[in-house]
Every structure is written in structure tokens, then in C-alpha cells.
Coordinates of C-alpha atoms and ligand atoms in Angstrom, one line a residue:
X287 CA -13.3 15.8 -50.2
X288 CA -10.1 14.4 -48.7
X289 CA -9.2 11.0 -50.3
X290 CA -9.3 8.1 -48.0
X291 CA -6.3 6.5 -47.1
X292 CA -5.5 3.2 -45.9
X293 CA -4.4 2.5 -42.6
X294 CA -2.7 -0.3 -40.7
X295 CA -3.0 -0.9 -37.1
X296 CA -0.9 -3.3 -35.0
X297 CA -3.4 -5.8 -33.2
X298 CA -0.6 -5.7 -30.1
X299 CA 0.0 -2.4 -29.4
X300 CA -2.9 0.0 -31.4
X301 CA 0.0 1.7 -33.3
X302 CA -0.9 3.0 -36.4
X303 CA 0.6 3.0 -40.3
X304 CA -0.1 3.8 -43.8
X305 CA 1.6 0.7 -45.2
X306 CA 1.6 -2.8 -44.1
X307 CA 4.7 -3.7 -43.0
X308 CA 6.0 -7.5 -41.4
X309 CA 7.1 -6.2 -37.9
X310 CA 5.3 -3.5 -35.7
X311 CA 8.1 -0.8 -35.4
X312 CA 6.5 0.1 -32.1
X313 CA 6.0 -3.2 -29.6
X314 CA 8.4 -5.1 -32.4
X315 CA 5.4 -7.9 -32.6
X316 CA 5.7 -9.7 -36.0
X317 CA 3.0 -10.2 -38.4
X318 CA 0.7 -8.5 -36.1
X319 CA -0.1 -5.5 -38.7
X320 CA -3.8 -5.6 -40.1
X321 CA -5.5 -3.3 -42.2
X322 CA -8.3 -1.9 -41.0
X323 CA -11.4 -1.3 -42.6
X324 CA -13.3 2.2 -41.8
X325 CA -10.0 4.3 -40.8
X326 CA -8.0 4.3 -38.2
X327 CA -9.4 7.5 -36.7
X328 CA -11.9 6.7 -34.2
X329 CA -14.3 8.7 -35.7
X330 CA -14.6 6.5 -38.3
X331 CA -16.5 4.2 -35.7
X332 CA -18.9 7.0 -34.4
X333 CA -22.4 6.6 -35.5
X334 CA -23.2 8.6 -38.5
X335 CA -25.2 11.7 -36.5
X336 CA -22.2 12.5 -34.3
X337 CA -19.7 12.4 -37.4
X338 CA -21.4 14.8 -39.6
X339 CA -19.8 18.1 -40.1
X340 CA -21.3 21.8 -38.2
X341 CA -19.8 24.2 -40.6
X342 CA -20.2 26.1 -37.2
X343 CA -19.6 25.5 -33.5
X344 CA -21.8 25.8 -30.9
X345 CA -21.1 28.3 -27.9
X346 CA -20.3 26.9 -24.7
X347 CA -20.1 28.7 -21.0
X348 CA -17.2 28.3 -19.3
X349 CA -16.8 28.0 -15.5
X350 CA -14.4 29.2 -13.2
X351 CA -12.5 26.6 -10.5
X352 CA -14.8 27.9 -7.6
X353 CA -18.3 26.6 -7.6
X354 CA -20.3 24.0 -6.1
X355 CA -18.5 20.5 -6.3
X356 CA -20.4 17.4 -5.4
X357 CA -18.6 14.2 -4.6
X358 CA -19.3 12.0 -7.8
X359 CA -22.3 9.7 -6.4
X360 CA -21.0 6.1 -5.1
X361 CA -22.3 2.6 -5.0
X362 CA -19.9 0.4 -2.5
X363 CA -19.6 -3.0 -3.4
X364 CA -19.6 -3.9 0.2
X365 CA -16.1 -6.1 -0.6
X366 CA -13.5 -3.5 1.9
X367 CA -10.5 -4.4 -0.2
X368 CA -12.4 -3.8 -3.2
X369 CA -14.1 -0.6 -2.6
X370 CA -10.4 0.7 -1.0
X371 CA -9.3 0.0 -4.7
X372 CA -12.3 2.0 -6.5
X373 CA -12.0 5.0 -4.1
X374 CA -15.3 4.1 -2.0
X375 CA -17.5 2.4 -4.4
X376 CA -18.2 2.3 -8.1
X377 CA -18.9 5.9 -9.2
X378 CA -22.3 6.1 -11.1
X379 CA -21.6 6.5 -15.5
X380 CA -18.1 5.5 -15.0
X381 CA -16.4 2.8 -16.8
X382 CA -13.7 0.5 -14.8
X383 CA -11.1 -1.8 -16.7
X384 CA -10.0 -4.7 -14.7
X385 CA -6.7 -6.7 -16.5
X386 CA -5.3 -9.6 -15.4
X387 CA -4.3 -12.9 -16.6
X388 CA -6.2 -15.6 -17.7
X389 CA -7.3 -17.5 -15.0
X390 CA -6.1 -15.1 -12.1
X391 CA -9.7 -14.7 -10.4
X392 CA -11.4 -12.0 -12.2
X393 CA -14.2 -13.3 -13.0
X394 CA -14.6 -14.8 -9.1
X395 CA -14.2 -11.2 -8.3
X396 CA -16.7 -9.7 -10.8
X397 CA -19.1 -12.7 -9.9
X398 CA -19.0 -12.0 -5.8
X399 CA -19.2 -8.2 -6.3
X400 CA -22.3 -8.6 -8.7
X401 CA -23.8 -10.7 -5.7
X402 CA -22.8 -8.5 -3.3
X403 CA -24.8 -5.2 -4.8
X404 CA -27.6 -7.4 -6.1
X405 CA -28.2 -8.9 -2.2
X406 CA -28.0 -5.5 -1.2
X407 CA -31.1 -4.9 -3.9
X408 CA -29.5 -3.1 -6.7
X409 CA -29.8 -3.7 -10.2
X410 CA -26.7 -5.8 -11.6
X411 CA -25.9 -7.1 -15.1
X412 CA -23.7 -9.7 -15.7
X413 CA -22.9 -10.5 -19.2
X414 CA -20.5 -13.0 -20.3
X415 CA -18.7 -13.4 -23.9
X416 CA -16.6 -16.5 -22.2
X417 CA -18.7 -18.8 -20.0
X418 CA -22.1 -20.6 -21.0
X419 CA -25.2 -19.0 -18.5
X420 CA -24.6 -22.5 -17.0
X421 CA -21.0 -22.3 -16.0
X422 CA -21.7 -19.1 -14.4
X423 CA -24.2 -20.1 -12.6
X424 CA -22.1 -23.3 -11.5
X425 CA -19.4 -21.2 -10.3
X426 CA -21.8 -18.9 -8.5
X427 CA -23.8 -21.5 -7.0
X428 CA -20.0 -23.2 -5.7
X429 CA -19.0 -20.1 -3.8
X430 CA -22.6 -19.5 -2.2
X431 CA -24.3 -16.9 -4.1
X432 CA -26.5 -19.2 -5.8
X433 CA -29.7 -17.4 -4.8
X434 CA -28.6 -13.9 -5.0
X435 CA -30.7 -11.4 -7.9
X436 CA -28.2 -11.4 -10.3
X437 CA -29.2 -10.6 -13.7
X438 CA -27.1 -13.1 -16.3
X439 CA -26.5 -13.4 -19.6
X440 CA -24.3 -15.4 -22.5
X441 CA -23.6 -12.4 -25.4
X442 CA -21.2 -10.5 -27.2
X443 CA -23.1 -8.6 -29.5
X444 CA -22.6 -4.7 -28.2
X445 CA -26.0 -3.7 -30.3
X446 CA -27.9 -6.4 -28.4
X447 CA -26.4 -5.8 -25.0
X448 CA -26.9 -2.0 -24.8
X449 CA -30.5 -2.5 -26.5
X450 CA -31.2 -4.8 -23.3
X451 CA -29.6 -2.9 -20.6
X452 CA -31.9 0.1 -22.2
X453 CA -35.4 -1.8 -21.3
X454 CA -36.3 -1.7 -17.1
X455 CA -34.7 0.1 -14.1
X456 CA -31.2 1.4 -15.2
X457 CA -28.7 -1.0 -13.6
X458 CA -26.0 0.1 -10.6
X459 CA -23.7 -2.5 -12.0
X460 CA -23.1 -3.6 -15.6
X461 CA -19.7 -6.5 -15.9
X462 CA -19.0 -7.2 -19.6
X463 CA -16.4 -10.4 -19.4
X464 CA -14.5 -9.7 -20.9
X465 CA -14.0 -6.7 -23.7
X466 CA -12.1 -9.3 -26.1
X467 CA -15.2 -11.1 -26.5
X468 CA -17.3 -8.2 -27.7
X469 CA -18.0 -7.4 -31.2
X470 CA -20.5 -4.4 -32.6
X471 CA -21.8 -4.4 -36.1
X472 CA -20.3 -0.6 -36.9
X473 CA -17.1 -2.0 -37.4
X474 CA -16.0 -5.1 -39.9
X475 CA -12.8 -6.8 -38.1
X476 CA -12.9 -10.0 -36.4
X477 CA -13.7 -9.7 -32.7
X478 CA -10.6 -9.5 -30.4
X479 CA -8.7 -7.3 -33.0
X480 CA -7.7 -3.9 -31.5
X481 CA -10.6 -2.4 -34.0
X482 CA -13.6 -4.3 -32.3
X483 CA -12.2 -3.7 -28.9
X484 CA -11.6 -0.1 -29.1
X485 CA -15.3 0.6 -31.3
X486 CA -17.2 -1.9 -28.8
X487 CA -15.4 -0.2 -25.7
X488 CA -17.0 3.1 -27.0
X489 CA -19.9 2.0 -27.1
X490 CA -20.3 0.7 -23.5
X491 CA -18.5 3.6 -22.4
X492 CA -21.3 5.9 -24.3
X493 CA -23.6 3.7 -23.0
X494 CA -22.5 4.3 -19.1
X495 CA -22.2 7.9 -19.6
X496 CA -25.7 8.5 -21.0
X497 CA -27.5 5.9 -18.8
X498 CA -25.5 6.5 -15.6
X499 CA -24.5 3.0 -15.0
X500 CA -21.2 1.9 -13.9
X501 CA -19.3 -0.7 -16.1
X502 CA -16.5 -2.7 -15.7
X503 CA -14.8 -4.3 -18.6
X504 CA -12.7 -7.3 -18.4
X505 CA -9.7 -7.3 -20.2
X506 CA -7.0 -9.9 -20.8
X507 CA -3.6 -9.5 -20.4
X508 CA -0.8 -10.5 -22.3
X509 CA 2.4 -12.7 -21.2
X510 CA 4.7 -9.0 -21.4
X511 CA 2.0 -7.4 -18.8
X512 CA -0.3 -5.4 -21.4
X513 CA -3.6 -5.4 -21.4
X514 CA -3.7 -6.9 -25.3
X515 CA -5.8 -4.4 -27.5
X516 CA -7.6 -2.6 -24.6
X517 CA -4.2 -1.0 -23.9
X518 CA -6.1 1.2 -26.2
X519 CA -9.0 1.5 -24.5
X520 CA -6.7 2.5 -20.9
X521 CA -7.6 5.9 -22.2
X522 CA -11.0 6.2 -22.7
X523 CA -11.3 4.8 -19.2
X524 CA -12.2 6.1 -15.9
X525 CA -10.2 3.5 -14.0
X526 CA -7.6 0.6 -15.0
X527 CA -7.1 -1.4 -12.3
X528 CA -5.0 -4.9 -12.6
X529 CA -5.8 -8.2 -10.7
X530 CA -2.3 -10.0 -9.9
X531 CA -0.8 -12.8 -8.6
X532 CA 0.5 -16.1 -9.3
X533 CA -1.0 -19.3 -9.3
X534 CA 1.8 -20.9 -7.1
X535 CA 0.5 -18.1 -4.5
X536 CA -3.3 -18.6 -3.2
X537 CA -3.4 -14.6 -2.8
X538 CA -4.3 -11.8 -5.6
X539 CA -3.7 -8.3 -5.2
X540 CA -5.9 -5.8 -6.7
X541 CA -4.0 -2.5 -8.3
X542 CA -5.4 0.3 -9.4
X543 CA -3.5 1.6 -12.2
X544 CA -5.7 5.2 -12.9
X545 CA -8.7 6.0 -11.2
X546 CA -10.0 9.4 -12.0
X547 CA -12.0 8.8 -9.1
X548 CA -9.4 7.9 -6.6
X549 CA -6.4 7.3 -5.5
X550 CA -4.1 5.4 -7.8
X551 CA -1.6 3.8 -5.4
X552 CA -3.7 1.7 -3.4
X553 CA -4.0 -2.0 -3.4
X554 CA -6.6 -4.8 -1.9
X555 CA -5.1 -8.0 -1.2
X556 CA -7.4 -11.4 -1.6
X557 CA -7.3 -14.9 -0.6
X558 CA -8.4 -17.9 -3.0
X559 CA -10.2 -20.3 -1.4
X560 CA -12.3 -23.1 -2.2
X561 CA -15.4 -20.4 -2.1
X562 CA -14.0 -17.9 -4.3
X563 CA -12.0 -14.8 -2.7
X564 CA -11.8 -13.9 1.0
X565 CA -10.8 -10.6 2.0
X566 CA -7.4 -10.2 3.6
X567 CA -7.7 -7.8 6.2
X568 CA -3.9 -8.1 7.6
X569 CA -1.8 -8.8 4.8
X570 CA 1.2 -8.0 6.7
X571 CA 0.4 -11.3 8.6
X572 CA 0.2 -13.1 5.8
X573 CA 3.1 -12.3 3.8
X574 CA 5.3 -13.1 6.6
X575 CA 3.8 -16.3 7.2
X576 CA 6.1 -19.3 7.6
X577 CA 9.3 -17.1 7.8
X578 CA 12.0 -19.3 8.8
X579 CA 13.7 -16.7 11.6
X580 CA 17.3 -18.2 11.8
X581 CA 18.2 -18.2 7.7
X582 CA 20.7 -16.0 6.9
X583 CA 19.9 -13.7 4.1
X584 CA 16.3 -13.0 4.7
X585 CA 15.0 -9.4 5.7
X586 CA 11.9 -8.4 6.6
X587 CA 10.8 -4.6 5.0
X588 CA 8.1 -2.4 6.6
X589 CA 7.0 -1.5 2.8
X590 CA 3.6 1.3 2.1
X591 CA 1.2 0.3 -0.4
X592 CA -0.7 3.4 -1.0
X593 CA -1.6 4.4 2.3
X594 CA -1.3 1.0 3.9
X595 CA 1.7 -0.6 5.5
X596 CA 3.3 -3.6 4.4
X597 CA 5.5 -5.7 5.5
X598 CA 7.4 -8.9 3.2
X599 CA 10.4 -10.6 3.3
X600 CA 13.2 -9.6 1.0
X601 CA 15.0 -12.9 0.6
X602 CA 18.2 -13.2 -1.0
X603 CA 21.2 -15.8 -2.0
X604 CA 24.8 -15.1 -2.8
X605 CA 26.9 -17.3 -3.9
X606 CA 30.1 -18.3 -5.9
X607 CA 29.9 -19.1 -9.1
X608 CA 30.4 -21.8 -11.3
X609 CA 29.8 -20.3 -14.4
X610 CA 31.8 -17.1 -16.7
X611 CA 29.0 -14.8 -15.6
X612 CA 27.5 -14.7 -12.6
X613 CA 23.7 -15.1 -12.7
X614 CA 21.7 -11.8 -11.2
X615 CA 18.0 -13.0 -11.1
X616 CA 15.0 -10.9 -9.3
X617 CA 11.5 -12.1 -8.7
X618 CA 8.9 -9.0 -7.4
X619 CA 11.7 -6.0 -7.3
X620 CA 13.0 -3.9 -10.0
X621 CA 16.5 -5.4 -11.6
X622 CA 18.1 -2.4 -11.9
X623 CA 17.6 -1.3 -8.5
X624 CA 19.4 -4.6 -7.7
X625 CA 22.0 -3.7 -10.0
X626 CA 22.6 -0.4 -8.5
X627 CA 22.5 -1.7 -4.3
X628 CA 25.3 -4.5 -5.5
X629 CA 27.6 -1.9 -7.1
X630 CA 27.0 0.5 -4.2
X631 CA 27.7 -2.4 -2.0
X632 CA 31.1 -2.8 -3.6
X633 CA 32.2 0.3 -4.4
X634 CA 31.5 1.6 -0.5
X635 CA 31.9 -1.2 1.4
X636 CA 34.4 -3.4 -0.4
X637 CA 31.9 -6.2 -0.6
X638 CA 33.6 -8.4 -3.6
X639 CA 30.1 -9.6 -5.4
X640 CA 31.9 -9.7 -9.0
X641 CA 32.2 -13.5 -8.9
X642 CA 28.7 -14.8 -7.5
X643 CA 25.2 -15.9 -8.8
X644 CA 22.9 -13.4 -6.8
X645 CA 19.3 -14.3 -6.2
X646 CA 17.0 -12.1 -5.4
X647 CA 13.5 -12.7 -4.3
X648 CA 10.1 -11.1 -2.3
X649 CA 8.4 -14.1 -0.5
X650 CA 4.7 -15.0 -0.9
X651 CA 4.5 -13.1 -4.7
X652 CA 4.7 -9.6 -3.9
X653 CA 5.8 -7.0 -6.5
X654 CA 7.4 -4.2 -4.8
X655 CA 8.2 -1.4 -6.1
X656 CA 9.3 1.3 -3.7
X657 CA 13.4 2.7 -3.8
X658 CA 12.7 2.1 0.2
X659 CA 13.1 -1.3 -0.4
X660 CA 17.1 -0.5 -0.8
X661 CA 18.2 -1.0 2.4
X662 CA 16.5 -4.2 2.9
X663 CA 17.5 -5.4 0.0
X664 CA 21.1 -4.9 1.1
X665 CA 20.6 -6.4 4.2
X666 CA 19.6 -9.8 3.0
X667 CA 22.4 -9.7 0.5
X668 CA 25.2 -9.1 3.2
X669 CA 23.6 -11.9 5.7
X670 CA 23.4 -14.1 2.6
X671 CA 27.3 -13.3 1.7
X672 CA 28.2 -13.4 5.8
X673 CA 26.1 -16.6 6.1
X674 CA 24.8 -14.6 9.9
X675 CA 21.2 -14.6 10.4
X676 CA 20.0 -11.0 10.3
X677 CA 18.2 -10.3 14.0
X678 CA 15.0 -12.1 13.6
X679 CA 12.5 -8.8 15.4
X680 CA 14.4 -6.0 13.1
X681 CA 12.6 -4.3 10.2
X682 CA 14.0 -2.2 7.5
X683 CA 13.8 0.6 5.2
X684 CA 15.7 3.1 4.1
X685 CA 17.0 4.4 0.2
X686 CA 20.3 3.6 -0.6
X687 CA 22.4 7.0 -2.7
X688 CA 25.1 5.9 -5.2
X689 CA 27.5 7.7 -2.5
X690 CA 26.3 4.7 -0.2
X691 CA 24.7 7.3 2.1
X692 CA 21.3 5.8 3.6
X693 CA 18.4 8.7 3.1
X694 CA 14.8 9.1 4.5
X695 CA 11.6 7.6 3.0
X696 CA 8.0 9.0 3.5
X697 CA 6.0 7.8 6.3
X698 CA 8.3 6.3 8.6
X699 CA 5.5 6.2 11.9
X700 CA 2.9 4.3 9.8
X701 CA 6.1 1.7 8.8
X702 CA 7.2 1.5 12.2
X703 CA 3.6 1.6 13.8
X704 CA 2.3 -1.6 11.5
X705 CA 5.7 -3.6 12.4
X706 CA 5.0 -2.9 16.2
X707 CA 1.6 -4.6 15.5
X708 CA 3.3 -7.7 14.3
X709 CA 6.0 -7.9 17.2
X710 CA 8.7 -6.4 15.6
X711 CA 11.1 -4.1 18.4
X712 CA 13.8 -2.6 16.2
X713 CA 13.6 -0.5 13.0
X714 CA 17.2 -0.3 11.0
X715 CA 16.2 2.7 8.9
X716 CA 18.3 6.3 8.0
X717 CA 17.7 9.1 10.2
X718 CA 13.9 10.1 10.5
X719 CA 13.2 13.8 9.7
X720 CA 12.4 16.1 12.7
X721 CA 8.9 15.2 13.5
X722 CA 8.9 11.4 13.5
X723 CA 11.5 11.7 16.2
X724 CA 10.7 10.6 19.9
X725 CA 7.6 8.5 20.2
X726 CA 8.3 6.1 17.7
X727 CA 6.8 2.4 18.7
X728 CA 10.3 0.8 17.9
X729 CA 13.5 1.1 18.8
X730 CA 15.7 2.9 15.8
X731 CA 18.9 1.8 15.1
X732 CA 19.9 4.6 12.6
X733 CA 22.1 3.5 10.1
X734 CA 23.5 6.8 8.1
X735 CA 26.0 4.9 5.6
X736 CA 26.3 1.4 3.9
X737 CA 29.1 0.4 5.6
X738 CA 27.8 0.9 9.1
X739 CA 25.0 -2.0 8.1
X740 CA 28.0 -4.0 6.8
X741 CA 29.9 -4.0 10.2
X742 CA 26.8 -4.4 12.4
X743 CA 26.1 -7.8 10.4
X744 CA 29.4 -8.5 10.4
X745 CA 29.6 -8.5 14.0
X746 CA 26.9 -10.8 14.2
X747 CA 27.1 -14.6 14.4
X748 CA 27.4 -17.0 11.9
X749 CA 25.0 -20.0 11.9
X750 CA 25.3 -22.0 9.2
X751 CA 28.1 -22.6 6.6
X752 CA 29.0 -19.2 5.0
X753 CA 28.9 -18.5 1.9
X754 CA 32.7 -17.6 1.4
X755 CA 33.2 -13.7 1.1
Ligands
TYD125 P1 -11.6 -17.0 -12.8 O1 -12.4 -16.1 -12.0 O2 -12.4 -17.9 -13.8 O3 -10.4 -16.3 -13.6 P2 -10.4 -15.3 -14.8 O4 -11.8 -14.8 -14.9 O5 -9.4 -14.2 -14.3 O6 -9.9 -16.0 -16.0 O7 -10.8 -18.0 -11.8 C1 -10.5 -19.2 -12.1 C2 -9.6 -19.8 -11.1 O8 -9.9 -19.6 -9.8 C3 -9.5 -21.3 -11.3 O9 -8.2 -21.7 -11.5 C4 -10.2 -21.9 -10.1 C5 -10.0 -20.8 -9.1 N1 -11.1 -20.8 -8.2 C6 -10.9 -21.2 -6.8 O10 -9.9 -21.6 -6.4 N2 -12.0 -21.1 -6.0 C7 -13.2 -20.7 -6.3 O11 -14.1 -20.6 -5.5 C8 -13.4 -20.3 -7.7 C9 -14.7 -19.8 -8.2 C10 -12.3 -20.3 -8.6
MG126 MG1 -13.0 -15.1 -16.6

């Protein structure tokens, strides 16, 4: 029989060693290397019957890729934004992680969906490791959904839970908040340790795929954006999706991260009001709220979010500097992409950046993350640096090349169409491939290189003391 070795696990990041050491090699976390009891493989945490050795397999058939597929069977929350997020409902036996940071709205979420199925008459199981029966019921009461049928509960054994869920009609819905808070007896650790997570996740997740109901997990999220300890869990999952936002902002936007039942790029966008979330069925509206028209070196960008339009305003702010190095600081866009728009701005249009702060920033709390986001981005930076207002009923898009040469994005009629909707006349985008030609809702303005957005703001009016240049 092999000898049984020691192992170490990192509580951060799940990385695994066979000595202790001070600093995790892997996420660089100090002191955050435990030894764990059982072995680190996760068999180790399997119940004895499904860890003893066949000295033979068993024969399986195999199936070709034609054949009968059924669309996986769906229970809609009856929340749009939400269900847009799953893929059309929660898919019966699956397991959903939902990550965000403390105090984001999750639980508001989890609560109104609950109430949402169990109105509709469904079985649904809410189980909380965080809040007192009492609270929940408080906060539940507070948004309205005092009376609905939902089933509640104050644990964090995983023996207890599943040995309850077991007994009566098999529930639609099953929220465990949150994952950190769960502990089973098969495995020794403290709860919240990677250990208990990742052996009480498997639990539940055996327990949705033999009973057929779906489960979400809560999980907690850490300050550098991982979901602490269920980053290992991510992969047992059928869906990660993340709940973000800040608090300055009243809205949250729900992500999904992998959904082996959907699609993976979509997002539903949520108001926090006094009665928990509202839907946000025009977000475009509401990122562009209080845009002040006449500022120089704002933008707006007809962004996609999966397959809904977007727009927000790219603002920026150049100017000199008073210090040895000029500050480059980005809220809600990639850095480097910034990075690479100010060098192409001065290697191909002569723009002399070297010796200003540059500020960088998508209104109202929006992350974007799309390369289309280039050209808009350059935009606000020249009308920042010119100090003349960019035309107040443009949009743009476009990706900037390191040659300065503006190229084509996907889905240029949806862009255009959704900034049509909100009044917009004029899209400053590269040249659209053959079939969006023609009947386009908004006038192009085709811009093929850098330079010829440089000289087009240029040309324009200043309004209010420029920035010097
Ligand atoms: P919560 O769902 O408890 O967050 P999480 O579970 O992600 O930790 O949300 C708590 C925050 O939401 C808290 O700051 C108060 C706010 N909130 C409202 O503004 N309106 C409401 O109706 C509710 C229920 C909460
Ligand atoms: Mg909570």
C-alpha cells in the first residue's frame, strides 16, 4: 500500500504542496499554507463506498454525436435580467456559483428570486450560514415578499441540510448562503478553509445531481476579484456567474463567468432601491444619465454586452504634470489597452502625452472590456488634450492597430441601431464590412486612420480653457 503523504494546501488559491512553506509560490499569499488532514486529493473526501477499489472496470456504451438531444429542462425565475444570465431559467440538477463582494446584493438577489419561484408555487429552500431566520425574514418582509412560500432556514451543517432537503417534494430551488459558511463532518479543517469548501461543495453538488434540484452557492469574493477558496469549486460547477458593482453606484450587473448551459458573455443589469433590486430594462439610458454634453473629453461608446448593446461614457482628463512621472490611472477599462491608444496616439499623430497625468474613466461603474472601446477611448483623450467638446449626438467604436489604422468590430447595426434609440445621429466608427453598408440608422462618419479623428477634433471649437497641447 502506498504510504500517505502529507499535503499542504494554500487556503487562497487551492494550490497544493508536500512541505509547508511561509509564502504560497502560486498567488504569493503569506502564511496562508495549512496542512490538510485526509489528502489533498479529492478523493480523500468521497464517502468510503465510492473510494473503494474495482480491481476491474465496468463496461460502458458509447454514443455517437447524432441522437436525440433534449433541451436540459428549465425553471425561469421570472426576474428577465436574471434568467437572460442563466440561459432561460435554472436548469434542473445543476449547481450555479454566484461571487460577489460582501455586501453587493447577493443575498437581495437570491432572496427575490426564491420568492419569485415559490409565488409561482415551486418548492424553494433557502438556507443561510450568515443571517439569523429573523434577519431574513426582516429583509424579506422590507422588500415585499413577506408572505410568499419560502422555505427558510439558519444551518451550515452539509449532513443536516441534504438529510432535510431529502424528506418531502424535491425542491426547484435550493440557495446555500453562502459556501464559506458550510462545513460537513467528512472532513476535519475549520469551515471557510479551501478543504471544507471544496468537500461541502461536493456534497451539494452530488446532492443536485442525484435529486435533480438546482443549487446556487454563494460565494465571497476576495479584495483581488477571486472567489476565496471556491475558486476551487469554479470547476466542479455548472455556472459561475459574478454580481458586481460598487457601492458609490446604486446599480449591479450580473456576469456570467461559465454556464455550461448558456451563453457566457451576457450580463443583467439591476437597480438597488429601497425594495431590494429592480430590473433595468434600458441600461443604455441609464448609464448615460446626467451626461454633461458640452465637457470636453467625454465620449459616448455604443459598446455589446453579450448580445445586448451598450452604450457608456468613456470619460477622460489630460493634463500637464506636476510631478517626475506622469500619473496613468484607469477605472472600468483595461490599463494596457490605455497604454497602447496613448502610444499609438503619439507615435501616429504626433500627440505629445509624455508629460501629463492621464485619467481615464467609464461613468456610472461599468467595466468594459471590449478592444472596440479603442477608438472611443481616443476620442475623449484628444477632446480632453484640445479642451473642444466632442459633438454631443456622435457615438463611437472602432479598434485602434499599433499602425494607427482604425479596423472593424462585430456587430456594428445592433451598435448603431441601440444609439438611434437614444437620439444619437452620427456613428464615428472604421469602415463597416460589406453587408452593414446602406441602411444603417445613423449617419457614418468613417474614420480609417488616427490622425483623421485627430484633425476632425481639432477643427472643432474650443469651449473652455484648454488643456495646453
Ligand atoms: P446583501 O444582499 O445583504 O449583500 P450580500 O449578500 O451580497 O452580502 O445586500 C446588502 C446591501 O443592500 C446593504 O448595503 C443594504 C442594501 N439593500 C438596499 O439598498 N435595499 C434593499 O431593499 C435591501 C434588501 C438591501
Ligand atoms: Mg449575504
Amino acid at each position: 500500500m502506498a504510504k500517505r503523504r502529507a499535503t499542504f494546501l494554500c487556503q487562497e488559491c487551492g494550490a497544493v504542496y508536500n512541505r509547508w512553506m511561509g509564502k504560497c509560490e502560486a498567488c504569493g499569499a503569506w502564511n496562508s499554507i495549512v496542512e490538510e488532514v485526509g489528502g489533498g486529493d479529492a478523493s480523500a473526501n468521497m464517502p468510503a463506498a465510492l473510494r473503494s477499489p474495482r480491481s476491474k472496470g465496468r463496461v460502458f456504451a458509447l454514443e455517437g454525436l447524432e441522437g436525440e438531444t433534449k433541451e436540459p429542462p428549465r425553471t425561469p425565475a421570472g426576474i428577465a435580467e436574471l434568467d437572460r444570465v442563466t440561459g432561460g431559467g435554472f436548469v434542473r440538477g445543476s449547481v450555479i456559483l454566484i461571487g460577489g463582494d460582501p455586501g453587493i446584493g447577493k443575498s437581495t438577489l437570491l432572496m427575490q428570486a426564491s420568492a419569485a419561484l415559490a409565488s409561482a408555487g415551486r418548492r424553494v429552500v433557502y438556507i443561510s450560514g450568515e443571517e439569523a431566520v429573523g434577519q431574513v425574514r426582516l429583509r424579506a418582509e422590507r422588500m415585499g415578499l413577506g408572505t410568499s412560500p419560502v422555505e427558510l432556514a439558519a444551518q451550515t451543517n452539509v449532513e443536516d441540510i441534504i438529510a432535510t432537503l431529502s424528506e418531502g417534494e424535491v425542491p426547484a430551488l435550493v440557495v446555500i448562503d453562502s459556501i464559506q459558511t458550510m462545513w460537513t463532518d467528512t472532513v476535519e479543517s475549520a469551515p471557510g478553509t479551501v478543504t471544507q469548501v471544496r468537500a461541502s461543495a461536493q456534497h451539494l453538488i452530488r446532492y443536485a445531481k442525484t435529486s435533480g434540484a438546482a443549487v446556487i452557492l454563494v460565494g465571497h469574493v476576495t479584495k483581488d476579484g477571486q472567489i476565496a477558496g471556491p475558486r476551487v469549486v469554479e470547476h466542479m460547477v455548472d455556472a459561475v456567474a459574478s454580481f458586481e458593482g460598487d457601492s458609490a453606484h446604486h446599480f449591479r450587473i450580473l456576469r456570467a463567468v461559465k454556464n455550461r448551459f448558456g451563453p457566457t458573455d451576457e450580463i443583467g443589469v439591476f437597480e438597488m432601491t429601497g425594495k431590494g433590486l429592480a430590473e433595468v430594462a434600458n441600461p443604455s439610458a441609464l448609464f448615460l444619465e446626467g451626461r454633461d454634453k458640452a465637457a470636453p473629453g467625454t465620449a459616448v461608446f455604443a459598446g455589446m454586452e453579450g448580445t445586448r448593446p451598450l452604450l457608456v461614457e468613456i470619460q477622460a482628463l489630460v493634463a500637464p504634470t506636476s510631478l517626475g512621472t506622469p500619473r496613468r490611472a484607469v477605472v472600468g477599462w483595461d490599463p494596457a489597452r490605455l497604454s497602447m491608444v496613448v502610444a499609438v496616439l503619439e507615435a501616429h499623430a504626433g500627440l505629445k502625452l509624455g508629460m501629463h497625468d492621464i485619467y481615464l474613466n467609464v461613468a456610472g461603474g461599468m467595466r468594459v472590456t471590449e478592444p472596440a472601446c479603442d477608438l472611443a477611448a481616443a476620442a475623449a483623450l484628444v477632446s480632453s488634450l484640445s479642451g473642444a467638446a466632442l459633438p454631443p449626438d456622435s457615438v463611437y467604436f472602432g479598434e485602434l492597430g499599433l499602425s494607427g489604422a482604425v479596423r472593424p468590430v462585430a456587430q456594428a447595426p445592433t451598435r448603431m441601431k441601440e444609439a438611434a434609440k437614444l437620439g444619437f445621429s452620427t456613428a464615428v466608427i472604421p469602415a463597416l464590412r460589406g453587408e452593414a453598408d446602406g441602411a444603417t440608422p445613423l449617419r457614418s462618419n468613417v474614420i480609417g486612420h488616427i490622425t483623421e479623428l485627430v484633425a476632425q477634433i481639432a477643427a472643432r471649437p474650443r469651449h473652455r480653457n484648454a488643456a495646453s497641447g
